[in-house]
Coordinates of C-alpha atoms in Angstrom, one line a residue:
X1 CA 6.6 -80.2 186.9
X2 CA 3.2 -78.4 187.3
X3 CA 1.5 -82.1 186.3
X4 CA 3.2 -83.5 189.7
X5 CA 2.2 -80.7 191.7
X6 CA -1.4 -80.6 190.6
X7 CA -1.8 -84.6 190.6
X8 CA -0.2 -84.6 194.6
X9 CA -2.4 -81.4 195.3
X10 CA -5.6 -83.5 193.9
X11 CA -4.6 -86.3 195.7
X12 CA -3.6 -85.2 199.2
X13 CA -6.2 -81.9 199.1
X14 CA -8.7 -82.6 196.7
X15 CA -7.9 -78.9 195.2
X16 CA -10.3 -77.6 193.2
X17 CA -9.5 -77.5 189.8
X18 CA -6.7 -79.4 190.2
X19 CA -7.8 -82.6 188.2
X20 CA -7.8 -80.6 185.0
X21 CA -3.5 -81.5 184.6
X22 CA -4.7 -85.1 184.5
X23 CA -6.2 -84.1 180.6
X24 CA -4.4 -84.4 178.1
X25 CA -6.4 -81.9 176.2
X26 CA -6.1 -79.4 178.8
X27 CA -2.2 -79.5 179.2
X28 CA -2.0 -79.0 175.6
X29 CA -4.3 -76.0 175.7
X30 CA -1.8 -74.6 178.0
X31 CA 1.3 -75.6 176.8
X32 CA 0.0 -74.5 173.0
X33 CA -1.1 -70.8 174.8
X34 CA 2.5 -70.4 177.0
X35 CA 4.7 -71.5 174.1
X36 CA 3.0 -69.0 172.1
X37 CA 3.8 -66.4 174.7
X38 CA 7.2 -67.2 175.2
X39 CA 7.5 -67.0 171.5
X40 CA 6.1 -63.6 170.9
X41 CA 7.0 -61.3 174.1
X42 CA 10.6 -62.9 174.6
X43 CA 11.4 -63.9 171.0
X44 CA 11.8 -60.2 170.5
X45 CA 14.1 -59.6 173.3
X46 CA 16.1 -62.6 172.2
X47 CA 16.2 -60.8 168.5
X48 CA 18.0 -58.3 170.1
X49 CA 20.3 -59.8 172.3
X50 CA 21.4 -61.7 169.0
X51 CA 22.0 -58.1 167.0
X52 CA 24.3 -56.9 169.8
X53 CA 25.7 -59.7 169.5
X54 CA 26.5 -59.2 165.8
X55 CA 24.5 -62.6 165.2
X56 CA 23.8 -61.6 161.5
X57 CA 23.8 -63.9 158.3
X58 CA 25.8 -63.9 155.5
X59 CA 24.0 -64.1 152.6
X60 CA 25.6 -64.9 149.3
X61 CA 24.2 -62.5 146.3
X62 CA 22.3 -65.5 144.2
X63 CA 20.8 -62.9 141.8
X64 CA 17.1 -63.1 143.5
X65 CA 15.1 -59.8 144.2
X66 CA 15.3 -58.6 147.8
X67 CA 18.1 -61.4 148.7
X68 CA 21.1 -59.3 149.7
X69 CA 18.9 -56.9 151.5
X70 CA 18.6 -59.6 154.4
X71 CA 22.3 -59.4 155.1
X72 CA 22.7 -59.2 159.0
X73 CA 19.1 -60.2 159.5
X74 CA 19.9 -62.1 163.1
X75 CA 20.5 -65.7 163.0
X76 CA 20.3 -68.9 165.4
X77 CA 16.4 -68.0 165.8
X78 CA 16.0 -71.8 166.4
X79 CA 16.9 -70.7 170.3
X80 CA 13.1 -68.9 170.4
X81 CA 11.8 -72.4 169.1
X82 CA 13.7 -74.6 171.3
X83 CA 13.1 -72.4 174.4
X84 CA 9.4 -71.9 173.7
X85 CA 8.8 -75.5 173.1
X86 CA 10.5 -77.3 176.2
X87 CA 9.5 -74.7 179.1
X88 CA 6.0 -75.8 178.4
X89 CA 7.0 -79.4 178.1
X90 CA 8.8 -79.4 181.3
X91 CA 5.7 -77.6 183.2
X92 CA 3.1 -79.5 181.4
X93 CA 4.2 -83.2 180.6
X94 CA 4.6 -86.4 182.7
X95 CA 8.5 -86.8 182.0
X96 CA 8.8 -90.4 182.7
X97 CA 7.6 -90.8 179.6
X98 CA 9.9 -92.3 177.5
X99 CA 7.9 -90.4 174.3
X100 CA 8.9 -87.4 176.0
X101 CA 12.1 -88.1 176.8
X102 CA 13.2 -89.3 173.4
X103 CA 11.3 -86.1 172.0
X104 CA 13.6 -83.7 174.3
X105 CA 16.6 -85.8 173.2
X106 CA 15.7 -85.0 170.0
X107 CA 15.2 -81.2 170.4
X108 CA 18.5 -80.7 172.4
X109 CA 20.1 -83.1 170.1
X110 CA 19.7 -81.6 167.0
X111 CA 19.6 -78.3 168.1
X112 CA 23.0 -78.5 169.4
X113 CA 24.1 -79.4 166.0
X114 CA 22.4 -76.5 164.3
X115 CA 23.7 -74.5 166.7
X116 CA 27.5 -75.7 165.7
X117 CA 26.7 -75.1 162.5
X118 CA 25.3 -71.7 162.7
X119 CA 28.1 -70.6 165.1
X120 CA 31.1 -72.0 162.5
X121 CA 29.1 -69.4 160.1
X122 CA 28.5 -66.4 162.1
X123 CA 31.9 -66.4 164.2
X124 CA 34.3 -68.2 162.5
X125 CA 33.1 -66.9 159.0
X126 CA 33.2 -70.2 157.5
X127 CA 30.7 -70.1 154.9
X128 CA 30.1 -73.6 154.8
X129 CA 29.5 -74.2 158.3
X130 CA 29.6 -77.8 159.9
X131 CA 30.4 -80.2 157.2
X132 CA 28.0 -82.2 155.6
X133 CA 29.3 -85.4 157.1
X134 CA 29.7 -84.1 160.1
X135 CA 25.6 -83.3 160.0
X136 CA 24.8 -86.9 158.8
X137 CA 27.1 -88.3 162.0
X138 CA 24.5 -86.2 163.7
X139 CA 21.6 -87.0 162.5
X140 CA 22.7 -91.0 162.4
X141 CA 24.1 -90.4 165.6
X142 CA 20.2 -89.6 166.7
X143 CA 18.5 -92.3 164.8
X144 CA 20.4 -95.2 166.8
X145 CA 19.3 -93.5 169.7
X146 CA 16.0 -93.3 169.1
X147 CA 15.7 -97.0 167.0
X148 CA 17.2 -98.9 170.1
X149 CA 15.0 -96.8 172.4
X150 CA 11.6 -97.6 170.5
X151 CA 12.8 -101.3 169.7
X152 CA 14.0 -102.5 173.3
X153 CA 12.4 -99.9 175.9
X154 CA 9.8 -102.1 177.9
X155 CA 7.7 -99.3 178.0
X156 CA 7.3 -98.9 173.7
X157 CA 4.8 -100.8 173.2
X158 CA 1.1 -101.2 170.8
X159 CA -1.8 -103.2 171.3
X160 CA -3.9 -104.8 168.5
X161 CA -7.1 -105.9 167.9
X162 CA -8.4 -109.2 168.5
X163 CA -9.3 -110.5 165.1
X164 CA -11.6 -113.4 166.7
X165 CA -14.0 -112.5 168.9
X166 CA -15.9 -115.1 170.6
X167 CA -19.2 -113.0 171.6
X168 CA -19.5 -109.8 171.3
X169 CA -21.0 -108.0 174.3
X170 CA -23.4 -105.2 174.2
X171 CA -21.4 -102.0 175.3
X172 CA -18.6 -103.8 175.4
X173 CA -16.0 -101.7 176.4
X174 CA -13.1 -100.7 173.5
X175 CA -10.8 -102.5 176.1
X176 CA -12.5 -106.0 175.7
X177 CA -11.8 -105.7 172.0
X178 CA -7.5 -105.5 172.8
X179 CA -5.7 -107.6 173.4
X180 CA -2.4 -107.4 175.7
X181 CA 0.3 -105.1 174.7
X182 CA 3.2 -106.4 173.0
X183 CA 6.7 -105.1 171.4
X184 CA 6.4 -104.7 167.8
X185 CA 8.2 -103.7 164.6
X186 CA 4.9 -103.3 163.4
X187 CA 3.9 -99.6 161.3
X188 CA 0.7 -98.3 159.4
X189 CA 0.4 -98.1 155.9
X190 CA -1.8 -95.7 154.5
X191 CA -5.3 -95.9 152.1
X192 CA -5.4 -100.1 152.9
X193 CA -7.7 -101.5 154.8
X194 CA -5.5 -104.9 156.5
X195 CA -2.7 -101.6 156.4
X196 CA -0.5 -103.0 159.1
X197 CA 3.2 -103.7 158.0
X198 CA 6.0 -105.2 160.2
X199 CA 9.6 -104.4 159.1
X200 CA 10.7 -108.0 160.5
X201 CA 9.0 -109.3 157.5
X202 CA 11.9 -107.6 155.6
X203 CA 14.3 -109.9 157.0
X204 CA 12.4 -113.3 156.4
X205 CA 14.2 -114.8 154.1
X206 CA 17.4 -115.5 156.6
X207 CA 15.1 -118.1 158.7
X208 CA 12.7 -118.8 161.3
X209 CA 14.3 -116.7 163.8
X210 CA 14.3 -113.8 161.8
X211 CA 12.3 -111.7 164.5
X212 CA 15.1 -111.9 166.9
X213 CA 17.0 -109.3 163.7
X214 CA 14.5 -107.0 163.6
X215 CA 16.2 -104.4 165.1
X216 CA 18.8 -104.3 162.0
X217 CA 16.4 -103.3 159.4
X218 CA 14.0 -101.1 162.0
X219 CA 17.1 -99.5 162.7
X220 CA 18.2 -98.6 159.6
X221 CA 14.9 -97.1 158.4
X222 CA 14.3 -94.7 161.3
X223 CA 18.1 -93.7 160.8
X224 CA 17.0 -92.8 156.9
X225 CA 13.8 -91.1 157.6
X226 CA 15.6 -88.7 160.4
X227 CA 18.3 -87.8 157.8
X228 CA 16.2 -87.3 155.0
X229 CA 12.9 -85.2 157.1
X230 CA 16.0 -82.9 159.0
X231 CA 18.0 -82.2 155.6
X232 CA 14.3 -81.7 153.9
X233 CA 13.4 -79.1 156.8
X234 CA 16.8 -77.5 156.2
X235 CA 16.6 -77.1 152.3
X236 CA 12.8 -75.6 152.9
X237 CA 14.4 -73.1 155.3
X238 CA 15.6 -70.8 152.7
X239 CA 12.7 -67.9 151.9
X240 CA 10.8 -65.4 155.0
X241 CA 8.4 -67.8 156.7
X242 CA 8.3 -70.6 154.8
X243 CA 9.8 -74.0 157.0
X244 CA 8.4 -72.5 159.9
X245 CA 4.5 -72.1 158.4
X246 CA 4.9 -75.3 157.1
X247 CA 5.9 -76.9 159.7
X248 CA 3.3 -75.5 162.1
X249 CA 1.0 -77.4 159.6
X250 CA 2.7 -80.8 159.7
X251 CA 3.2 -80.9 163.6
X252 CA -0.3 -79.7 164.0
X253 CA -1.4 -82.4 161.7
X254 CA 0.9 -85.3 163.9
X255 CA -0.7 -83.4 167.3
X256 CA -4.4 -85.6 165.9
X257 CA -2.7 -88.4 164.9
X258 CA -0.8 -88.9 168.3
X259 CA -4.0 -88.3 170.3
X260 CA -5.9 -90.5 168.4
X261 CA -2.8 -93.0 168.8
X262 CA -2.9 -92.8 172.6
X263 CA -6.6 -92.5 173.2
X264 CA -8.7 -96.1 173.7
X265 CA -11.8 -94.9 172.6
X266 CA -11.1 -93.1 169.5
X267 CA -8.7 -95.8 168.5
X268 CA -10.9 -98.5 168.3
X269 CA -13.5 -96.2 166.6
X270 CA -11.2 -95.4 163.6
X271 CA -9.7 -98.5 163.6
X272 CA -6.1 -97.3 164.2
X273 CA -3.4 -99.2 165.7
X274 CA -3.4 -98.1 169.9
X275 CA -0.1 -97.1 171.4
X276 CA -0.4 -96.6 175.0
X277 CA 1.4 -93.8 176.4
X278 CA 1.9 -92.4 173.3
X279 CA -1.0 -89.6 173.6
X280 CA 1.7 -87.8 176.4
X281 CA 3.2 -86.5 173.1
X282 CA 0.5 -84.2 171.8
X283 CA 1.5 -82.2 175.2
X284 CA 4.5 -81.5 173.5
X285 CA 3.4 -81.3 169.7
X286 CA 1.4 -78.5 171.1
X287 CA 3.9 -76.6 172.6
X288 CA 6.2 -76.8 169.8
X289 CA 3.3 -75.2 167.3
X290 CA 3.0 -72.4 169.5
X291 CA 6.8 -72.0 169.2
X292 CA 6.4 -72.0 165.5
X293 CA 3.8 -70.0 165.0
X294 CA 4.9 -67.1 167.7
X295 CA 8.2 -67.4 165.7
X296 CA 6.3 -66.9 162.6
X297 CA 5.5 -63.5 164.1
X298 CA 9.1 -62.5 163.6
X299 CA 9.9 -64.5 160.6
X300 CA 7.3 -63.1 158.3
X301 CA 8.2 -61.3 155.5
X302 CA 10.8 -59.0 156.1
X303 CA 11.9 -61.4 158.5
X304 CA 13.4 -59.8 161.8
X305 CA 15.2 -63.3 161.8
X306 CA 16.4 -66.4 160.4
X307 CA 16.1 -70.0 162.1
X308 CA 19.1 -71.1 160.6
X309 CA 20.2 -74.2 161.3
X310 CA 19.8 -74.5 164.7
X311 CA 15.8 -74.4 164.2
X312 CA 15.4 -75.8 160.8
X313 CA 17.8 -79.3 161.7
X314 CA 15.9 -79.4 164.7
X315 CA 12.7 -78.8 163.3
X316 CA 13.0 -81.6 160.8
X317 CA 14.8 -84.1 163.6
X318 CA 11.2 -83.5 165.9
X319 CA 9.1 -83.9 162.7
X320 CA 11.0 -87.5 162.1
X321 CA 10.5 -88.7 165.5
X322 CA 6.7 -88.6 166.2
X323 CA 6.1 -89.9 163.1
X324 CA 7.8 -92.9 163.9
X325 CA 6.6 -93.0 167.2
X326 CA 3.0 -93.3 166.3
X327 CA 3.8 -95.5 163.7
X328 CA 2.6 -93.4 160.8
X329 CA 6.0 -92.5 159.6
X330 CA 5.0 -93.8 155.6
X331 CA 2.7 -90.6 155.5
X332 CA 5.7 -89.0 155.8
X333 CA 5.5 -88.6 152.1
X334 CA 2.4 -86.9 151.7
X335 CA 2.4 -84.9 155.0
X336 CA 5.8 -83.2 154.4
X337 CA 5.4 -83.3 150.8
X338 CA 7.0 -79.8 150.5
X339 CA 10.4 -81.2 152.5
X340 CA 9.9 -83.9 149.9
X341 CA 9.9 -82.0 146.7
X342 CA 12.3 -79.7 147.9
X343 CA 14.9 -82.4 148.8
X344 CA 14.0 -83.8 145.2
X345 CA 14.5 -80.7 143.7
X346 CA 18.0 -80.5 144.6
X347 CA 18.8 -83.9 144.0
X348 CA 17.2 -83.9 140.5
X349 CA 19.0 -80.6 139.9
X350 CA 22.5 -82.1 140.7
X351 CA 22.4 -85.1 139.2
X352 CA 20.5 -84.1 135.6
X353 CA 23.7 -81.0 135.9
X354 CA 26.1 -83.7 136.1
X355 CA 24.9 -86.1 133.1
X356 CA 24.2 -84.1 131.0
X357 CA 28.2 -82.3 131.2
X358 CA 29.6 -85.8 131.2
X359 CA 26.9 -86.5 127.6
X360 CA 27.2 -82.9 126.3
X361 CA 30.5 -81.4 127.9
X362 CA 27.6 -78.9 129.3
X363 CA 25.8 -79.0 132.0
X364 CA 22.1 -78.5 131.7
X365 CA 19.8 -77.4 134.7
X366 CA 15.4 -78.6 135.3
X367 CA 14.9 -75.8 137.1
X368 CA 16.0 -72.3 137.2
X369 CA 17.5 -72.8 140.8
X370 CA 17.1 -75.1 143.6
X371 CA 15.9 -75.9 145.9
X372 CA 12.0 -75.0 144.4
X373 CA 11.1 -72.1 146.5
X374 CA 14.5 -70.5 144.5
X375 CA 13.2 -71.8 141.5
X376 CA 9.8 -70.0 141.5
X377 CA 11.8 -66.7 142.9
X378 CA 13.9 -66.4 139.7
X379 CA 10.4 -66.7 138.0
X380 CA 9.8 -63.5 139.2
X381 CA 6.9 -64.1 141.9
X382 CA 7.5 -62.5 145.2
X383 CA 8.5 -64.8 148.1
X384 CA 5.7 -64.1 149.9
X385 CA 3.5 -65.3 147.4
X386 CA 5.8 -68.2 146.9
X387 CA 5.7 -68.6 150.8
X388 CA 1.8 -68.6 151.4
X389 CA 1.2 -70.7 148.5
X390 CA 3.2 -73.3 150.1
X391 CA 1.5 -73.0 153.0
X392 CA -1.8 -73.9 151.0
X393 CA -0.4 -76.7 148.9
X394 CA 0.7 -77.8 152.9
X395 CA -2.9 -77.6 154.4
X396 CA -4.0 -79.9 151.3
X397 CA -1.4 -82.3 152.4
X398 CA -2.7 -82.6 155.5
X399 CA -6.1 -82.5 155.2
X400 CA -5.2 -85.7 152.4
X401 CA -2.8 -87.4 155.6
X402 CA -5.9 -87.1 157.9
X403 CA -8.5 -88.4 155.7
X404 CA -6.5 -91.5 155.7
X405 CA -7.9 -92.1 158.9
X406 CA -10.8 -93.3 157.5
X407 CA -10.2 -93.9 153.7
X408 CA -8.9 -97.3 153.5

């Protein structure tokens, strides 16, 4: 809203100052700084609206140090994230953008979902919360939204270089080396140098039309990739601090890769695929690290309260979706390596428990407990130690994602 006002007070008044809201670095300067705020002076508030509210978690004694001692920490702490990440975005972003459209989608999407299921534990005493296929509906629910948006919205779009160039101009500008922009299927895969790969291909066996049946296999990927990053997110939320330091990391990592993404200049400089538009989302990458990190101020160890679902599902559903929409989604991998190996751990857990009881009539377990974090707990480290090396095996991560800017 304050983008409008500023541009029409530039434009009708020439206002001093006023020209700044056209910079994208500037409005996510601010949106970073009043997300923060929000976080930090009415997070606490919020904290205790939820206590007299007798918004407390039930924690189940799992035989880890310190773990029952959190009973009736307050819950639903998500609501400081969400709130502290779209006031900014409404002030600060252009919200024609369909980036920043799909991106509040998202938030409110899967937030309202957390939410459910955080509200089926805390009032209705249902352990379990929302069923697990109930959460996949969700988060499939979310992924055709945003698959059809990205494949058939006029306004998604990339432009590539021009692999022949006729003569080459002395400062030439990075404009004269694009060509016009086009609908693709097209994504980046990381450490090649020719690292473009088009999820059409995928489907060129059924004939020369294929292309008209991209949207099937497009489709189904982003619908995988939001399931598995929001259940990853969810599993890492389980020790003081730990999803959301994490995931400050990550979604300050995506904030370079969608400014690079939208920016001309830089672009063509690192030879990265240009998505026009697509820089309006580092507006609201910005905002949503402040939220984290101002939540972080309360979610610390000993946490004054929990995400729960309603942040961590949300979290992981906001993570999914920029990746995709600056086509760097097969980092995914190595950026959110700990979502990774904490959704493997469970998964390895599980299904080496269940082999080896139907081989040796007893079930035999990899690690101690899972998901990891759990695992290094009943090792007897303390979870803030667990918690900040995370965070360091996390700032590797990224600092490995970025480099792939340039090592090809």
């Amino acid at each position: 809203m304050l983008y409008y006002l500023f541009d029409y007070l530039e434009n009708q008044y020439h206002l001093a100052g006023a020209g700044l809201f056209r910079y994208i670095t500037f409005r996510s300067a601010m949106a970073f700084v009043l997300a923060l705020f929000i976080a930090t002076f009415f997070g606490k508030r919020i904290i205790n609206k939820l206590r007299r509210l007798q918004i407390g978690e039930t924690v189940r004694d799992l035989g880890l140090d310190g773990q029952t001692q959190k009973e009736g920490t307050p819950t639903m702490g998500g609501i400081i994230i969400i709130l502290a990440t779209l006031v900014p975005v409404l002030l600060f972003t252009q919200l024609d953008n369909v980036y920043i459209i799909l991106l509040i989608v998202t938030t409110l999407w899967m937030g309202s979902i957390g939410f459910l299921d955080d509200y089926l534990k805390v009032y209705k005493k249902d352990k379990e919360g929302l069923k697990g296929r109930f959460k996949v509906v969700g988060q499939i629910g979310l992924g055709l939204i945003v698959g059809l948006v990205l494949y058939f919205n006029p306004n998604v779009t990339i432009k590539e270089k021009k692999h022949q160039q006729v003569e080459i101009v002395q400062n030439a500008s990075p404009s004269s080396f694009y060509g016009e922009t086009e609908k693709s299927t097209k994504t980046t895969i990381p450490f090649f140098k020719n690292n473009e790969f088009d999820y059409a291909s995928l489907i060129r066996f059924i004939g020369d039309d294929y292309h008209k049946y991209a949207w099937i296999p497009f489709l189904l990927i982003v619908i995988f990739i939001i399931t598995a990053v929001s259940n990853g997110a969810n599993l890492t939320d389980g020790i003081d601090g730990l999803a959301a330091g994490t995931s400050a990391i990550i979604v300050g990592t995506l904030a370079i890769f969608a400014w690079v993404s939208g920016n001309l200049v830089f672009a063509n400089y690192l030879n990265v695929m240009f998505i026009p538009n697509s820089g309006e989302m580092t507006i609201f990458i910005s905002a949503f690290a402040g939220g984290l990190i101002g939540f972080l101020w309360y979610n610390t160890f000993p946490a004054q309260v929990f995400m729960g679902d309603t942040g961590s599902l949300t979290i992981g559903g906001i993570i999914a979706v920029i990746a995709i929409a600056v086509r760097k989604e097969m980092l995914i991998p190595i950026l959110a390596g700990i979502f990774l190996m904490e959704n493997l751990s469970v998964v390895m857990q599980v299904m080496w428990f269940k082999y080896t009881k139907k081989k040796y009539g007893e079930g035999r377990r990899i690690f101690l407990m899972s998901p990891l974090h759990h695992h290094y707990q009943k090792k007897g480290i303390h979870e803030s130690k667990i918690v900040v090396r995370f965070w360091v095996v996390g700032i590797m991560l990224a600092v490995l994602t970025v480099i792939t800017l340039k090592v090809r």
